[in-house]
Each structure stands twice: as structure tokens, then as C-alpha cells.
């Protein structure tokens, strides 16, 4: 195997999810490096004629660009009455299929799209599996810019340590596709009650959405390397 193992796992799991898409489907298109492979393979299946009559609902600017690059026709939530499936990545997955998302700052649109799909398929490499949420990844919270300071204070009062996410190759903070900012929150011993925390955080004035996805994932596909060979299993 010449490519790096994480890339191979992401490719394989992305392909496995794309293989589950049926002709005639409306598909939520997630964000991130793993979902990018799913979008690529859906496009390749369309180009080969293996798949027909697909419409995609993108969860971000990135997903929109990739879908156009791979020839996937797009639609919006205004034009459809259901979505058959959504495919998206995650930053952490716990044994109950609860998730942290938002590594790409797209979790608000992702939560809207992913939670509306009949089936939400998560695609991850095995490094994303955790026993407890919040232990390997900070929790992203999207905040309306004028509320950043009071929101960070409110998060501190809840026991979190918030950091404003800064841009890479861009001076200043990361600005989301919705024009907001992202605060990444560390909880010292992880997140004890994720379902409750999801609601408490979203109740702080100025918070648009946080990256806890509770009872949203239906299927979790995990890419792994076993005896040097790539494999995909369902959780
Ligand atoms: C973007 C996300 C991504 O799905 C998540 O960060 C996983 O990304 P990757 O597949 O690149 O590891 O939630 O907001």
C-alpha cells in the first residue's frame, strides 16, 4: 500500500457510502476530506451510467464546489420534500453513534441537512472512534460575531474552556459559510451528558449551533486497515 493509511481508509469508506446510493435518490452531501471521496465516487458512478437521476443537497461551499466538479446536479431544501440519504464525516463517534462534528466549521448546515435525511450515513476512519465525546476533539460552537465575548463567558460558566478558531493562511478568525465565528470548547474530562449539553449550549443567546449530533446518525461506516489491507465495517 503506497498511499498513507489514513487517506486509504478515507477513500475506502467514502466509496462504500457512495456504493449505497440508489438511482433516483436525493442525497445530502457532507463536508470534509472523507465525504469528499464519497462525492467523488457518486460523481464517477453517475459518469459511468451506474447511477442515474441523483440530486445533491450540499452542506457547505466545499460540498457545492466538489459536487459541481464531479457533475452531481444540485437542489435546495426549498425544492424538495424529502432526502433519501445524507453522507457526512465526523470528528468523534462514540459507541452510541453520538457525534462531534464541525471540524470544517460547517456543522450548522450539516445538522440541518443530515437530520432531515431518511438515512444519515457517517463515514469515518477508525481514528475517530472514542469511548467518550470531547476527549480527542474540541467541541465547535458557531456564534454570531457580536455575541462572541458573552458566549465565551457563558461557556466558561458551564465549565468549558473556549478558544476562538483562527484562520490558516488568513489573518484573523475563521468565518463560517454563514458569516459567523467558531468557538472550540475543551471540557477537561470530556463531555459527560452530551444530549443535555447540546441543548444548553444552543440556549445561550448568540449561539447558532454546536457540533454535538445526538441521535442523528443511523449508520456508521468505519474505514480501517486490517493486516495491512483496507477494510470497511458497519458499527
Ligand atoms: C465539517 C465536519 C467534517 O465532517 C468533520 O470535520 C470530518 O472531517 P474529515 O472527514 O476531513 O476528517 O464536521 O464541519
CSV table of C-alpha atoms and ligand atoms in Angstrom, one decimal, residues 10 31-35 88-91 101-107 110 128, ligand 1:
chain,number,residue,atom,x,y,z
A,10,UNK,CA,-11.0,7.7,4.0
A,31,UNK,CA,-18.3,18.3,4.2
A,32,UNK,CA,-14.7,17.3,4.9
A,33,UNK,CA,-11.9,15.2,3.5
A,34,UNK,CA,-13.7,11.8,3.9
A,35,UNK,CA,-17.0,12.9,2.4
A,88,UNK,CA,-21.1,13.1,6.1
A,89,UNK,CA,-18.0,12.7,8.2
A,90,UNK,CA,-17.4,13.2,11.9
A,91,UNK,CA,-14.6,14.3,14.3
A,101,UNK,CA,-18.8,17.4,14.1
A,102,UNK,CA,-17.7,20.9,12.9
A,103,UNK,CA,-14.0,20.3,12.2
A,104,UNK,CA,-14.7,22.1,8.9
A,105,UNK,CA,-16.9,24.8,10.6
A,106,UNK,CA,-19.9,23.5,8.6
A,107,UNK,CA,-21.9,21.9,11.4
A,110,UNK,CA,-24.6,19.8,8.2
A,128,UNK,CA,-12.4,8.9,15.0
B,1,LIG,C1,-17.1,19.5,8.9
B,1,LIG,C2,-17.2,18.2,9.6
B,1,LIG,C3,-16.5,17.1,9.0
B,1,LIG,O1,-17.4,16.1,8.5
B,1,LIG,C4,-15.5,16.5,10.0
B,1,LIG,O2,-14.7,17.6,10.5
B,1,LIG,C5,-14.7,15.3,9.5
B,1,LIG,O3,-13.9,15.8,8.5
B,1,LIG,P1,-12.8,14.8,7.8
B,1,LIG,O4,-13.5,13.8,7.1
B,1,LIG,O5,-12.0,15.8,7.0
B,1,LIG,O6,-11.9,14.2,8.9
B,1,LIG,O7,-17.9,18.1,10.5
B,1,LIG,O8,-17.8,20.5,9.6
